[in-house]
mmCIF file of C-alpha atoms in Angstrom:
data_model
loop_
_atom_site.group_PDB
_atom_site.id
_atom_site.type_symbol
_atom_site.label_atom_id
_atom_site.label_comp_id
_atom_site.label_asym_id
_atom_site.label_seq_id
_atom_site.Cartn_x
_atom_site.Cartn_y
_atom_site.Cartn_z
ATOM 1 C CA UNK J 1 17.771 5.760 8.899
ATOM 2 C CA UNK J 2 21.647 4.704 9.460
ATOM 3 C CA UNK J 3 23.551 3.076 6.765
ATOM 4 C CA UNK J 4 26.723 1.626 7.513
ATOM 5 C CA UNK J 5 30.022 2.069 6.214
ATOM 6 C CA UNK J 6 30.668 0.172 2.930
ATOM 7 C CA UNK J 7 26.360 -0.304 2.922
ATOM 8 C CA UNK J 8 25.926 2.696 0.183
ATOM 9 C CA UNK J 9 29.280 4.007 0.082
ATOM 10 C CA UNK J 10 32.990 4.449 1.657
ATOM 11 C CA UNK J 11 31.484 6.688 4.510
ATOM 12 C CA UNK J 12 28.246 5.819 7.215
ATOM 13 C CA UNK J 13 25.596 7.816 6.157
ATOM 14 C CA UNK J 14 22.355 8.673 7.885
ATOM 15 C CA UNK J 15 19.294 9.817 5.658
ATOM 16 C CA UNK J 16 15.671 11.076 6.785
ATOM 17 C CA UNK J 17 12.772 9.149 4.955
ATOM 18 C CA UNK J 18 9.599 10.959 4.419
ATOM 19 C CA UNK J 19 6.044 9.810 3.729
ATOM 20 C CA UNK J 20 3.497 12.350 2.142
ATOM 21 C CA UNK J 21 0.079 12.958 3.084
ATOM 22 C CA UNK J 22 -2.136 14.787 -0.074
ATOM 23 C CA UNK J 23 -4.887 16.406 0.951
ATOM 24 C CA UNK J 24 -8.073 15.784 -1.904
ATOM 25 C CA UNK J 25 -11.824 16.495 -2.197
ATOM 26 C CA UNK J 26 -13.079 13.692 -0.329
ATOM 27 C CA UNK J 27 -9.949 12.495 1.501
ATOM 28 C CA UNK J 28 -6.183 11.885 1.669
ATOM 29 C CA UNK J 29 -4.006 10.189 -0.519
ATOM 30 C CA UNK J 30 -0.491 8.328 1.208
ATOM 31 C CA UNK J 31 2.738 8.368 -0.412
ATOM 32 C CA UNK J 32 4.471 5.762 0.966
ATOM 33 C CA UNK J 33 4.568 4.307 4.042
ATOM 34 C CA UNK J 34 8.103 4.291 5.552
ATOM 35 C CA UNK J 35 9.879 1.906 7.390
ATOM 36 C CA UNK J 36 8.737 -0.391 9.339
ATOM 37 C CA UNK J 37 6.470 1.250 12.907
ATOM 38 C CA UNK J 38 5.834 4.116 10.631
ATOM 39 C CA UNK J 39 1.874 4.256 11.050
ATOM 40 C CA UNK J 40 2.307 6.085 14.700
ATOM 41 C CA UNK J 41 4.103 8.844 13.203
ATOM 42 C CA UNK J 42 1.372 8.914 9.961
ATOM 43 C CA UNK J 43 -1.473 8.858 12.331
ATOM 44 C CA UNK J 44 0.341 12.137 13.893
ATOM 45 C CA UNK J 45 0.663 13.802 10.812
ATOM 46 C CA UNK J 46 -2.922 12.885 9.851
ATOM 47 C CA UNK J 47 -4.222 14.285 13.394
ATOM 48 C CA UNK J 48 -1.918 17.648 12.678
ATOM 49 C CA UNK J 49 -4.159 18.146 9.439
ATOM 50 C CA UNK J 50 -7.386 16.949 11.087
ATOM 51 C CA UNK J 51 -7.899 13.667 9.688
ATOM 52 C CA UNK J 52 -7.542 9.753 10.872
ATOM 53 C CA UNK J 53 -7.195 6.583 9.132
ATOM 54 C CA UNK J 54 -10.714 6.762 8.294
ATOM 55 C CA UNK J 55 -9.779 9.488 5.744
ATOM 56 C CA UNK J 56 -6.856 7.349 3.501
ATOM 57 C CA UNK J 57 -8.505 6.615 0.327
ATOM 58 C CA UNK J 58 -5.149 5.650 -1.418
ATOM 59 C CA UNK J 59 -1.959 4.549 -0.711
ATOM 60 C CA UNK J 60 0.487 5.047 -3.416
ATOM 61 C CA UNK J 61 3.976 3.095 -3.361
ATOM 62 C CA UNK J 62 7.005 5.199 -5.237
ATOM 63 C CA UNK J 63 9.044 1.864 -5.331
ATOM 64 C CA UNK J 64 9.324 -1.234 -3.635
ATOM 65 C CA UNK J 65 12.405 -0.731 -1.486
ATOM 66 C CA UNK J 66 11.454 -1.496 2.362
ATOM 67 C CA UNK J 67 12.581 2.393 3.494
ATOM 68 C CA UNK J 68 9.199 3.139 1.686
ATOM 69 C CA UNK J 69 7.436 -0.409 1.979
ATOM 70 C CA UNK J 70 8.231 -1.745 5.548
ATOM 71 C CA UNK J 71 5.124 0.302 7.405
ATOM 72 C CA UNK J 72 2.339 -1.278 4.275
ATOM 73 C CA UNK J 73 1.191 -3.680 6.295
ATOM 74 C CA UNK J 74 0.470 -1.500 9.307
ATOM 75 C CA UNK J 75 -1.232 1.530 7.233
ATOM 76 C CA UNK J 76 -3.490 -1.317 5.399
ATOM 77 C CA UNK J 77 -4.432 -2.493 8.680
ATOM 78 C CA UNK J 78 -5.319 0.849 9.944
ATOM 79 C CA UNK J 79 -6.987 2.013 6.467
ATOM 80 C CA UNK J 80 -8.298 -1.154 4.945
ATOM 81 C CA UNK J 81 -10.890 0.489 2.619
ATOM 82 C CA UNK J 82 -7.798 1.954 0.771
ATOM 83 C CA UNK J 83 -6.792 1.269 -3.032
ATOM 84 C CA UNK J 84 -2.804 0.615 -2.711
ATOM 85 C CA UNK J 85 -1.075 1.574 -5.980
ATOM 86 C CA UNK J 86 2.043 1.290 -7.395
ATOM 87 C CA UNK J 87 4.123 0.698 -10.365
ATOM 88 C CA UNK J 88 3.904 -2.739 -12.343
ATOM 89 C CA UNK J 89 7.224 -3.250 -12.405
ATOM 90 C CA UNK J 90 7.728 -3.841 -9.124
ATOM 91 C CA UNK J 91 6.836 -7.041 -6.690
ATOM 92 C CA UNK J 92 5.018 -5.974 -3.914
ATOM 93 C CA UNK J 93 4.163 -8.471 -0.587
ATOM 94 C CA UNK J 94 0.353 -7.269 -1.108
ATOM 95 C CA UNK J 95 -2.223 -6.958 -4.164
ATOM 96 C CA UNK J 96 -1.370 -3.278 -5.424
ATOM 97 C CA UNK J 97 -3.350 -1.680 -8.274
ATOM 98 C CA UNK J 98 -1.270 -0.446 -11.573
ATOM 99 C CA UNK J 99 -0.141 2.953 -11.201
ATOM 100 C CA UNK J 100 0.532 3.578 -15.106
ATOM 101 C CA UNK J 101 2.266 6.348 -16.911
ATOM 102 C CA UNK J 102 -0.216 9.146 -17.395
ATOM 103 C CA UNK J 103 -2.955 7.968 -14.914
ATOM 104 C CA UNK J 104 -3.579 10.572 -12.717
ATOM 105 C CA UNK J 105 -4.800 9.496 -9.108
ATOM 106 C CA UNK J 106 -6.384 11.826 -6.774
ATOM 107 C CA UNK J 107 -5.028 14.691 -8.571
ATOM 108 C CA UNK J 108 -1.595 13.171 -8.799
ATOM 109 C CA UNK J 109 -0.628 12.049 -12.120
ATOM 110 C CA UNK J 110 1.632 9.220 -11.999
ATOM 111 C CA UNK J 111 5.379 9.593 -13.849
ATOM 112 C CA UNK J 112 7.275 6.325 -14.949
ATOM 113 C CA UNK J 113 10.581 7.054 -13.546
ATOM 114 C CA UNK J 114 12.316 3.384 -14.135
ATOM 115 C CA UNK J 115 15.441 3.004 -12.745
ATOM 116 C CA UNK J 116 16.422 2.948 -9.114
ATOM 117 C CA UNK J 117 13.759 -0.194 -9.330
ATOM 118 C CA UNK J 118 12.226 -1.372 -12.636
ATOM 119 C CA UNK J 119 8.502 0.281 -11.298
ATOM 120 C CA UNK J 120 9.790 3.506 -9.661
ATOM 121 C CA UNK J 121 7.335 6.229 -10.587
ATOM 122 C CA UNK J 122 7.291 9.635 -9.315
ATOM 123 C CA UNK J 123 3.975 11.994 -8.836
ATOM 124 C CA UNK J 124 2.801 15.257 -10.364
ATOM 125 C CA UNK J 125 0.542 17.564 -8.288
ATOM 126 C CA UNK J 126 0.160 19.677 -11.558
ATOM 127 C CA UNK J 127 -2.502 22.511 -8.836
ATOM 128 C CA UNK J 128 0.186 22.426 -6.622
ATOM 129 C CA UNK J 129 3.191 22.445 -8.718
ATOM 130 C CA UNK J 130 4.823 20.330 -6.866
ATOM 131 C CA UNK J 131 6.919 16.911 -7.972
ATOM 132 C CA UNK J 132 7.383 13.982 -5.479
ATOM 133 C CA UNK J 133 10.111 12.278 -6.745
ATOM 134 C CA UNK J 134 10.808 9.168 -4.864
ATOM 135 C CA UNK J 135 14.221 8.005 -4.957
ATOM 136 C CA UNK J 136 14.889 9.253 -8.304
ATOM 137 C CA UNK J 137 17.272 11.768 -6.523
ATOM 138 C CA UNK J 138 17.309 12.823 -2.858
ATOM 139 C CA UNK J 139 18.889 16.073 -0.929
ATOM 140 C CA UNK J 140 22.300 15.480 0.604
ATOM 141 C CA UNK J 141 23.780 17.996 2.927
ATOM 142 C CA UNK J 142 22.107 20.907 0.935
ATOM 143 C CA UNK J 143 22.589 19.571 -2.242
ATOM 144 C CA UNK J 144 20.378 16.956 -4.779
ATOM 145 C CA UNK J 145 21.988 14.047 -5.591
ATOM 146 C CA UNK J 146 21.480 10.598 -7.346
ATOM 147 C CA UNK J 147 20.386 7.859 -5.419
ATOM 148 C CA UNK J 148 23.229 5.980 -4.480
ATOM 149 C CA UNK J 149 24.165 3.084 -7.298
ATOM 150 C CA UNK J 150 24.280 0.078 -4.446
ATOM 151 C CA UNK J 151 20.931 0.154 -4.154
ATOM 152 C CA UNK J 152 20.336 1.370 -8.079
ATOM 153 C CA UNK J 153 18.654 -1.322 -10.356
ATOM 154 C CA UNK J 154 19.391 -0.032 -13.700
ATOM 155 C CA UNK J 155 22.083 3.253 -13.529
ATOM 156 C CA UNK J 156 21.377 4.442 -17.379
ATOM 157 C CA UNK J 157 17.593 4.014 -17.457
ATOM 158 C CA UNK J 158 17.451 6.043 -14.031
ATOM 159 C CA UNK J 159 19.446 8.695 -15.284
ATOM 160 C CA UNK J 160 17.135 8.563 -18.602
ATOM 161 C CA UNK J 161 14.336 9.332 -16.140
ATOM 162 C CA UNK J 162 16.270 11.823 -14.259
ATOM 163 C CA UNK J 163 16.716 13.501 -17.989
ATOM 164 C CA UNK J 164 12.983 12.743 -18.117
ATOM 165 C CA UNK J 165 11.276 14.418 -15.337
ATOM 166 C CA UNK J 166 13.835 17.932 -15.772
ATOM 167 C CA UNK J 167 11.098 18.509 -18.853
ATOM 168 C CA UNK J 168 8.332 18.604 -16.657
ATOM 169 C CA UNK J 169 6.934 22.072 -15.661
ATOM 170 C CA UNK J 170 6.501 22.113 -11.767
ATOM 171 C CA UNK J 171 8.296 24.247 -9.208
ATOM 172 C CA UNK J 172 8.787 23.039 -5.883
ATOM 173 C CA UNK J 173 10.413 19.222 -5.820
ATOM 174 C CA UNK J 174 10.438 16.725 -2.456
ATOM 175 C CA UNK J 175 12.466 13.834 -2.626
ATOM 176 C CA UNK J 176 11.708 10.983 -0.288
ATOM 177 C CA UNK J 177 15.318 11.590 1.529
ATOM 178 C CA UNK J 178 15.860 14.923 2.088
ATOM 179 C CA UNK J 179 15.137 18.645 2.258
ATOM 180 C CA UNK J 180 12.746 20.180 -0.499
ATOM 181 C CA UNK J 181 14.297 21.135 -3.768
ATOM 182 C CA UNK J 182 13.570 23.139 -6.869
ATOM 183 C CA UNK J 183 13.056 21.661 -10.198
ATOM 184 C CA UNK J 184 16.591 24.234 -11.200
ATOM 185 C CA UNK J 185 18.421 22.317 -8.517
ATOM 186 C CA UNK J 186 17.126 19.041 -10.748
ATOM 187 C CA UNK J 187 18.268 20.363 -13.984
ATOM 188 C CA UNK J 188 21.514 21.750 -12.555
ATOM 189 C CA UNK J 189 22.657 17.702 -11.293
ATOM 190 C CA UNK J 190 21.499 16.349 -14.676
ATOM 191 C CA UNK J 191 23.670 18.999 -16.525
ATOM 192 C CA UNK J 192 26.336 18.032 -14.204
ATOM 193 C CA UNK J 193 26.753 14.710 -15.144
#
């Protein structure tokens, strides 16, 4: 995705926006659905772990920004027997089910992580020990950083969630723009601040 000049900052900037696909007992669980003309490159990824459309029991939203939002429409249509979920906070273009703090769906227990939008959750694979984070923070040349404050809903309570999910106990962390992280890398921006 390319942002222009003066769109999230002084400079252009041009970000990757990843999806996830979560393997479970009797299925796969999506986490979110990308831009819009996403659902090609899903059904690829689905295919590359042996599964179709058929297979997507849930859809979970991290927020309701269209980066993660835009390709909805197209995975519904290709998985209609699929529970969509996402936070209440947020106004979504479709019926979504509450993803509440605590609930844990598919083996992913849902985080309130408020901030960059007033429902922004992030997900716990506790067996995995991994965190999918959302847009709470994303990986900039090398480096985790904040999600940039244009598009920010609420600076203070993100950074409360930021503060948040550093107490969590997971190892591995993958932001929805950028590389993989660590959860030290996590701790190391909030202590920056």
């Amino acid at each position: 995705m390319h942002l222009p000049a003066g769109m999230a900052g002084p400079e252009p900037m041009d970000l990757d926006v990843r999806c996830f696909i979560v393997p479970h007992a009797s299925g796969v669980t999506i986490v979110d659905t990308g831009p819009d003309k996403s659902a090609s490159r899903i059904a690829d990824k689905l295919a590359e772990i042996g599964g179709g459309w058929g297979d997507v029991t849930d859809v979970i939203l991290t927020h309701h920004h269209p980066d993660h939002t835009g390709g909805l429409a197209d995975v519904i249509e290709h998985a209609p027997a699929a529970t969509v979920w996402a936070g209440p906070d947020d106004t979504f273009p479709v019926s979504v089910s509450p993803a509440r703090e605590g609930a844990v769906i598919r083996g992913l227990r849902v985080i309130a992580t408020p901030g960059h939008t007033a429902g922004h959750l992030s997900l716990l694979a506790v067996e995995d020990d991994v965190l999918l984070i959302g847009d709470l923070a994303g990986n900039r040349d090398g480096r985790l950083v904040r999600a940039p404050e244009p598009f920010t809903a609420d600076a203070a309570e993100a950074e409360r969630s930021l503060q948040k999910v550093t107490l969590l106990d997971f190892a591995r962390l993958l932001p929805s723009h950028g590389a993989p992280s660590d959860r030290q890398a996590l701790r190391d921006l909030v202590a920056a601040r």
